[in-house]
Short mmCIF file of C-alpha atoms in Angstrom, two decimals:
data_model
loop_
_atom_site.label_atom_id
_atom_site.label_comp_id
_atom_site.label_asym_id
_atom_site.label_seq_id
_atom_site.Cartn_x
_atom_site.Cartn_y
_atom_site.Cartn_z
CA MET A 27 4.85 289.69 53.57
CA ILE A 28 2.21 286.98 53.23
CA GLU A 29 1.62 288.03 49.61
CA PHE A 30 5.34 287.69 49.02
CA LEU A 31 5.42 284.22 50.59
CA LYS A 32 2.47 283.11 48.49
CA GLN A 33 4.37 283.37 45.21
CA PRO A 34 6.20 280.26 44.03
CA TRP A 35 9.66 280.32 45.63
CA HIS A 36 12.75 280.57 43.47
CA TRP A 37 14.88 277.44 43.20
CA SER A 38 17.82 279.15 44.87
CA VAL A 39 15.75 279.91 47.99
CA ALA A 40 14.55 276.30 48.14
CA GLY A 41 18.04 274.94 47.47
CA VAL A 42 19.66 277.05 50.19
CA LEU A 43 16.95 276.22 52.76
CA ILE A 44 17.09 272.49 51.99
CA GLY A 45 20.88 272.56 52.08
CA LEU A 46 20.83 274.34 55.46
CA THR A 47 18.75 271.48 56.86
CA VAL A 48 21.95 269.42 56.87
CA PRO A 49 23.92 271.60 59.34
CA THR A 50 20.74 272.51 61.27
CA LEU A 51 20.06 268.87 62.16
CA LEU A 52 23.74 268.25 62.93
CA LEU A 53 24.01 271.28 65.20
CA LEU A 54 20.68 270.69 66.94
CA GLY A 55 21.56 267.18 68.01
CA ASN A 56 24.07 265.37 65.79
CA LYS A 57 21.26 264.07 63.55
CA THR A 58 21.86 263.11 59.97
CA PHE A 59 19.38 264.15 57.32
CA GLY A 60 17.56 261.19 55.73
CA LEU A 61 13.85 260.72 55.32
CA SER A 62 13.43 257.17 54.03
CA SER A 63 14.66 255.88 57.43
CA ASN A 64 11.29 256.95 58.79
CA LEU A 65 9.58 254.22 56.78
CA ARG A 66 11.79 251.72 58.61
CA HIS A 67 11.08 253.32 61.99
CA ILE A 68 7.35 253.08 61.32
CA CYS A 69 7.77 249.35 60.52
CA ALA A 70 9.84 248.88 63.68
CA ALA A 71 7.22 250.66 65.76
CA VAL A 72 4.08 249.14 64.25
CA ILE A 73 4.80 245.84 62.49
CA PRO A 74 8.25 244.55 63.57
CA ALA A 75 7.03 240.93 63.13
CA ASN A 76 10.10 239.64 64.97
CA LEU A 77 12.33 240.49 61.98
CA ASP A 78 15.92 241.33 62.91
CA PHE A 79 15.89 244.31 60.58
CA PHE A 80 13.17 245.94 62.68
CA LYS A 81 14.55 244.96 66.10
CA TYR A 82 16.25 248.13 67.27
CA ASP A 83 15.41 251.00 69.55
CA TRP A 84 13.34 253.05 67.11
CA LYS A 85 12.40 255.44 69.92
CA LYS A 86 15.98 256.72 69.81
CA GLU A 87 15.25 257.75 66.23
CA SER A 88 11.89 259.29 67.02
CA TRP A 89 13.30 262.77 66.35
CA ASN A 90 13.10 261.83 62.65
CA LEU A 91 9.41 260.93 62.97
CA PHE A 92 8.84 264.37 64.50
CA PHE A 93 10.74 265.83 61.54
CA ALA A 94 8.51 263.91 59.10
CA GLY A 95 5.40 264.95 61.06
CA GLY A 96 6.61 268.54 60.72
CA ILE A 97 6.87 268.11 56.94
CA LEU A 98 3.28 266.93 56.91
CA VAL A 99 2.18 270.04 58.83
CA GLY A 100 4.41 272.21 56.60
CA GLY A 101 2.70 270.67 53.57
CA PHE A 102 -0.65 271.72 55.00
CA ILE A 103 0.53 275.28 55.72
CA GLY A 104 2.19 275.66 52.32
CA THR A 105 -0.83 274.39 50.43
CA HIS A 106 -3.69 275.88 52.43
CA LEU A 107 -2.32 279.04 54.07
CA LEU A 108 0.38 280.15 51.65
CA SER A 109 -1.08 278.80 48.45
CA ASN A 110 -0.06 280.32 45.17
CA PRO A 111 -3.13 282.01 43.63
CA ASN A 112 -1.84 281.22 40.13
CA GLU A 113 -1.54 277.86 38.42
CA ILE A 114 1.78 276.05 38.34
CA VAL A 115 3.69 276.80 35.13
CA VAL A 116 4.84 273.54 33.56
CA ASN A 117 7.34 273.53 30.70
CA GLU A 118 5.61 273.45 27.29
CA LYS A 119 7.64 270.50 26.03
CA THR A 120 6.72 268.49 29.11
CA ILE A 121 3.05 269.34 28.58
CA ALA A 122 3.32 268.23 24.94
CA ASP A 123 4.96 264.95 25.96
CA LEU A 124 2.37 264.28 28.67
CA LYS A 125 -0.48 265.12 26.26
CA GLU A 126 0.87 262.42 24.00
CA LEU A 127 0.56 260.02 26.93
CA GLY A 128 -3.09 261.03 27.29
CA LEU A 129 -3.06 263.62 30.07
CA THR A 130 -5.14 266.75 29.55
CA ASP A 131 -5.23 268.49 32.95
CA PHE A 132 -2.05 270.30 34.00
CA ALA A 133 -3.43 272.23 36.93
CA GLY A 134 -2.37 271.57 40.50
CA MET A 135 0.68 269.80 41.85
CA LEU A 136 -0.38 266.29 40.87
CA PRO A 137 -2.32 265.33 37.72
CA SER A 138 -5.94 264.94 38.75
CA GLU A 139 -6.35 262.30 36.05
CA ILE A 140 -4.04 259.99 38.00
CA PHE A 141 -3.80 260.92 41.65
CA ASP A 142 -7.45 261.02 42.58
CA ILE A 143 -8.78 258.82 45.37
CA LYS A 144 -11.53 257.63 43.01
CA TYR A 145 -8.92 255.61 41.10
CA LEU A 146 -7.90 253.77 44.25
CA PHE A 147 -9.55 250.48 43.32
CA SER A 148 -8.60 250.57 39.65
CA LEU A 149 -5.57 249.39 37.68
CA LYS A 150 -4.44 253.01 37.55
CA GLY A 151 -4.48 253.27 41.33
CA LEU A 152 -2.78 249.92 41.68
CA ILE A 153 0.11 251.04 39.44
CA PHE A 154 0.51 254.70 40.47
CA PHE A 155 -0.26 254.47 44.19
CA VAL A 156 0.42 250.92 45.27
CA PHE A 157 3.16 249.70 42.91
CA GLY A 158 4.91 253.10 42.72
CA GLY A 159 4.86 253.54 46.49
CA PHE A 160 6.09 250.00 47.02
CA LEU A 161 9.10 250.63 44.74
CA VAL A 162 9.93 253.82 46.65
CA GLY A 163 9.81 252.06 50.03
CA PHE A 164 11.55 248.86 48.94
CA GLY A 165 14.15 250.60 46.76
CA THR A 166 15.18 253.30 49.24
CA ARG A 167 15.70 250.80 52.03
CA TYR A 168 17.58 248.37 49.78
CA ALA A 169 19.75 251.30 48.65
CA ASN A 170 20.06 252.55 52.25
CA GLY A 171 18.86 256.05 51.46
CA CYS A 172 16.84 258.33 49.21
CA THR A 173 17.21 261.82 47.75
CA SER A 174 17.76 263.35 51.19
CA GLY A 175 20.04 260.67 52.68
CA HIS A 176 22.13 259.96 49.59
CA ALA A 177 21.86 262.90 47.16
CA ILE A 178 21.91 265.69 49.74
CA MET A 179 23.37 264.34 53.02
CA GLY A 180 25.66 261.76 51.40
CA LEU A 181 27.03 264.04 48.71
CA SER A 182 27.48 266.84 51.27
CA ASN A 183 29.68 264.40 53.19
CA LEU A 184 31.53 263.33 50.00
CA GLN A 185 30.35 259.73 50.14
CA VAL A 186 31.17 257.75 46.99
CA PRO A 187 28.32 255.22 47.59
CA SER A 188 25.92 258.18 47.66
CA LEU A 189 27.24 259.45 44.34
CA ILE A 190 26.68 256.01 42.82
CA ALA A 191 23.20 255.83 44.37
CA THR A 192 22.27 259.31 43.10
CA ILE A 193 23.40 258.56 39.55
CA THR A 194 21.55 255.23 39.64
CA PHE A 195 18.23 256.52 40.91
CA MET A 196 18.35 259.40 38.44
CA ALA A 197 18.98 256.82 35.71
CA GLY A 198 16.08 254.73 37.04
CA GLY A 199 13.77 257.73 36.89
CA ILE A 200 14.86 258.61 33.36
CA LEU A 201 14.36 255.02 32.19
CA MET A 202 10.91 254.79 33.78
CA THR A 203 9.89 258.18 32.34
CA HIS A 204 10.96 257.38 28.77
CA PHE A 205 10.25 253.66 28.53
CA GLY A 206 8.04 252.61 31.45
CA LEU A 207 5.43 255.39 31.54
CA PRO A 208 4.49 255.06 27.83
CA LEU A 209 3.87 251.34 28.45
CA ILE A 210 1.85 252.04 31.59
CA PHE A 211 -0.30 254.70 29.90
CA ASN A 212 -0.82 252.38 26.95
CA LEU A 213 -1.95 249.64 29.31
CA LEU A 214 -4.45 252.01 30.92
CA LYS A 215 -6.02 253.17 27.63
CA MET B 22 9.80 268.00 74.36
CA LYS B 23 13.33 267.77 73.00
CA ASN B 24 11.96 266.52 69.68
CA LEU B 25 9.81 269.58 69.09
CA LYS B 26 12.70 271.48 67.48
CA TYR B 27 12.93 268.80 64.81
CA ALA B 28 9.23 269.15 64.12
CA ILE B 29 9.75 272.89 63.62
CA VAL B 30 12.61 272.26 61.16
CA GLY B 31 10.27 269.78 59.44
CA ILE B 32 7.49 272.39 59.15
CA ILE B 33 9.82 274.84 57.41
CA PHE B 34 11.08 272.05 55.20
CA GLY B 35 7.52 271.01 54.29
CA ILE B 36 6.59 274.59 53.38
CA VAL B 37 9.68 274.78 51.12
CA PHE B 38 8.63 271.52 49.43
CA VAL B 39 5.24 273.00 48.55
CA LYS B 40 6.31 276.56 47.76
CA ALA B 41 9.15 275.51 45.46
CA GLU B 42 6.78 272.97 43.87
CA ILE B 43 9.11 270.08 44.68
CA ILE B 44 6.03 267.98 45.54
CA SER B 45 4.76 268.43 42.00
CA TRP B 46 4.57 265.32 39.82
CA PHE B 47 4.96 267.65 36.82
CA ARG B 48 8.23 269.13 38.12
CA ILE B 49 9.66 265.62 38.53
CA GLN B 50 8.60 264.81 34.97
CA GLU B 51 10.32 267.97 33.73
CA MET B 52 13.48 266.85 35.53
CA PHE B 53 13.53 263.31 34.16
CA ARG B 54 12.86 264.67 30.65
CA PHE B 55 15.61 267.34 31.03
CA GLN B 56 13.05 270.00 30.03
CA SER B 57 13.52 272.26 33.03
CA PHE B 58 16.43 272.85 35.35
CA HIS B 59 14.22 273.73 38.32
CA MET B 60 14.70 270.47 40.23
CA PHE B 61 18.35 270.06 39.23
CA SER B 62 19.00 273.61 40.45
CA VAL B 63 17.21 272.98 43.77
CA ILE B 64 19.11 269.73 44.41
CA GLY B 65 22.42 271.16 43.16
CA THR B 66 22.16 274.25 45.35
CA ALA B 67 21.20 272.13 48.35
CA VAL B 68 24.25 269.90 47.84
CA VAL B 69 26.62 272.88 47.55
CA VAL B 70 25.19 274.51 50.69
CA GLY B 71 25.24 271.17 52.53
CA LEU B 72 28.79 270.45 51.43
CA ILE B 73 30.12 273.84 52.57
CA SER B 74 28.24 273.50 55.89
CA VAL B 75 29.62 270.03 56.59
CA GLN B 76 33.14 271.21 55.77
CA ILE B 77 32.78 274.17 58.16
CA ILE B 78 31.47 271.89 60.92
CA LYS B 79 34.36 269.46 60.40
CA ARG B 80 37.15 272.02 60.01
CA LEU B 81 36.06 274.09 63.01
CA ASN B 82 35.17 270.93 64.93
CA LEU B 83 31.83 272.46 65.88
CA LYS B 84 29.73 270.83 68.62
CA THR B 85 25.97 270.52 68.89
CA ILE B 86 24.01 273.12 70.89
CA SER B 87 24.25 270.79 73.87
CA GLY B 88 28.02 270.39 73.43
CA GLU B 89 27.93 266.93 71.89
CA GLN B 90 30.60 265.87 69.39
CA ILE B 91 29.26 265.81 65.83
CA SER B 92 29.95 262.61 63.94
CA ILE B 93 28.53 261.64 60.57
CA ASN B 94 28.35 257.97 59.71
CA GLY B 95 29.61 257.14 56.24
CA LYS B 96 27.53 255.25 53.70
CA THR B 97 28.68 251.79 52.67
CA PHE B 98 28.50 250.43 49.16
CA ASN B 99 27.00 247.07 48.25
CA LYS B 100 24.93 245.61 45.40
CA GLY B 101 21.83 247.07 47.02
CA THR B 102 23.16 250.58 46.37
CA ILE B 103 22.69 249.89 42.66
CA ILE B 104 19.64 247.59 42.60
CA GLY B 105 17.76 249.47 45.30
CA SER B 106 18.51 252.87 43.79
CA LEU B 107 17.34 251.71 40.38
CA LEU B 108 14.04 250.44 41.84
CA PHE B 109 13.64 253.65 43.82
CA GLY B 110 14.24 255.66 40.63
CA PHE B 111 11.46 253.72 38.89
CA GLY B 112 9.11 254.45 41.78
CA TRP B 113 10.13 258.10 41.91
CA ALA B 114 9.15 258.61 38.26
CA ILE B 115 5.82 256.82 38.76
CA THR B 116 4.74 258.50 41.99
CA GLY B 117 6.55 261.79 41.32
CA ALA B 118 7.66 261.71 44.94
CA CYS B 119 10.58 260.59 47.03
CA PRO B 120 9.91 259.86 50.72
CA GLY B 121 10.07 263.50 51.93
CA PRO B 122 7.51 264.91 49.49
CA LEU B 123 5.19 261.97 50.25
CA PHE B 124 4.67 263.39 53.75
CA ALA B 125 4.17 266.93 52.38
CA GLU B 126 1.64 265.69 49.81
CA VAL B 127 -0.41 263.91 52.46
CA GLY B 128 -0.33 267.11 54.53
CA SER B 129 -1.45 269.06 51.46
CA GLY B 130 -4.58 266.91 51.33
CA TYR B 131 -3.79 264.58 48.45
CA TRP B 132 -5.47 261.64 50.12
CA ALA B 133 -4.55 259.17 47.39
CA ILE B 134 -0.94 259.65 48.47
CA LEU B 135 -1.80 258.19 51.87
CA VAL B 136 -2.11 254.90 50.00
CA THR B 137 1.27 255.52 48.32
CA LEU B 138 2.83 256.21 51.73
CA LEU B 139 1.33 253.05 53.23
CA SER B 140 2.55 251.07 50.24
CA ALA B 141 6.03 252.56 50.69
CA ILE B 142 5.98 251.40 54.33
CA LEU B 143 4.93 247.96 53.11
CA GLY B 144 7.78 248.03 50.58
CA THR B 145 10.27 248.79 53.35
CA TRP B 146 8.77 246.01 55.45
CA THR B 147 9.04 243.58 52.52
CA TYR B 148 12.70 244.51 52.16
CA GLY B 149 13.20 243.74 55.85
CA TYR B 150 11.44 240.39 55.40
CA PHE B 151 13.53 239.25 52.42
CA ARG B 152 16.74 241.05 53.38
CA ASP B 153 18.81 237.89 54.03
CA LYS B 154 17.86 236.41 50.67
CA LEU B 155 18.59 239.53 48.60
CA PRO B 156 22.02 240.14 47.03
CA HIS B 157 24.07 242.71 48.94
#
């Protein structure tokens, strides 16, 4: 059983389980699926700074922080207890494209040539950790949702704003991948 | 501990993120380059399952396990839906992670991502600070 779980899971298994999170949260307590809200709850809990946007009863939303905490623990279990003994298989074309950008190591979930703590105080770290993370936090809140809140929860509930959001953040990712990343990697050379 | 059940759902969810390699920066690159359908298939399947589930809940007027009425707030559209989503998309391609996977990556022991997560919190805070001045 454990050996079976250790293999990479098929997309259909992941898709069904992620999709079932929507009704599970609704049936457990009328909670709507959406993870970026947690970033706001953390601000409200830790650094509200008297801003209206962070003046609300975040404790009422603490279920979502427990959910996020669970994901953190699940990440630990998945990586350390159920880890795949084989390397991740990345598409050859993607590898070729990334080699052109200067990457050489395609092992692991994240490229070690970028996401290593040793790059924290370098331009690389500033762009990939600090700037990238900032865009995720600022953008999701400005858009009022992320992949979970808009693409999965919103589309499941047939929300037109969520469809627009999903198309737009996909477009943003495609633009950054094809035009932004080559510039960034060039800057880092 | 009424919140414990949500933590358990989160644990399963986090394991799925790792085991289906959704936390992988490479998988996100494959998606944005249209070189693999892995991520599109995951998201597409999740939407179909979510959609059917929500329809069943609505049609059968299902209640929560404690008998509460289920109501889902709609999303509203404003300029932020476009501008914010575009900025989030840029960040997603750089970090290879949306907010959910950020938590799973930290749990996996990618300590650099702790900085990304803190920066995402700062980004949200900055939005809250400038909210009145931003176009909506």
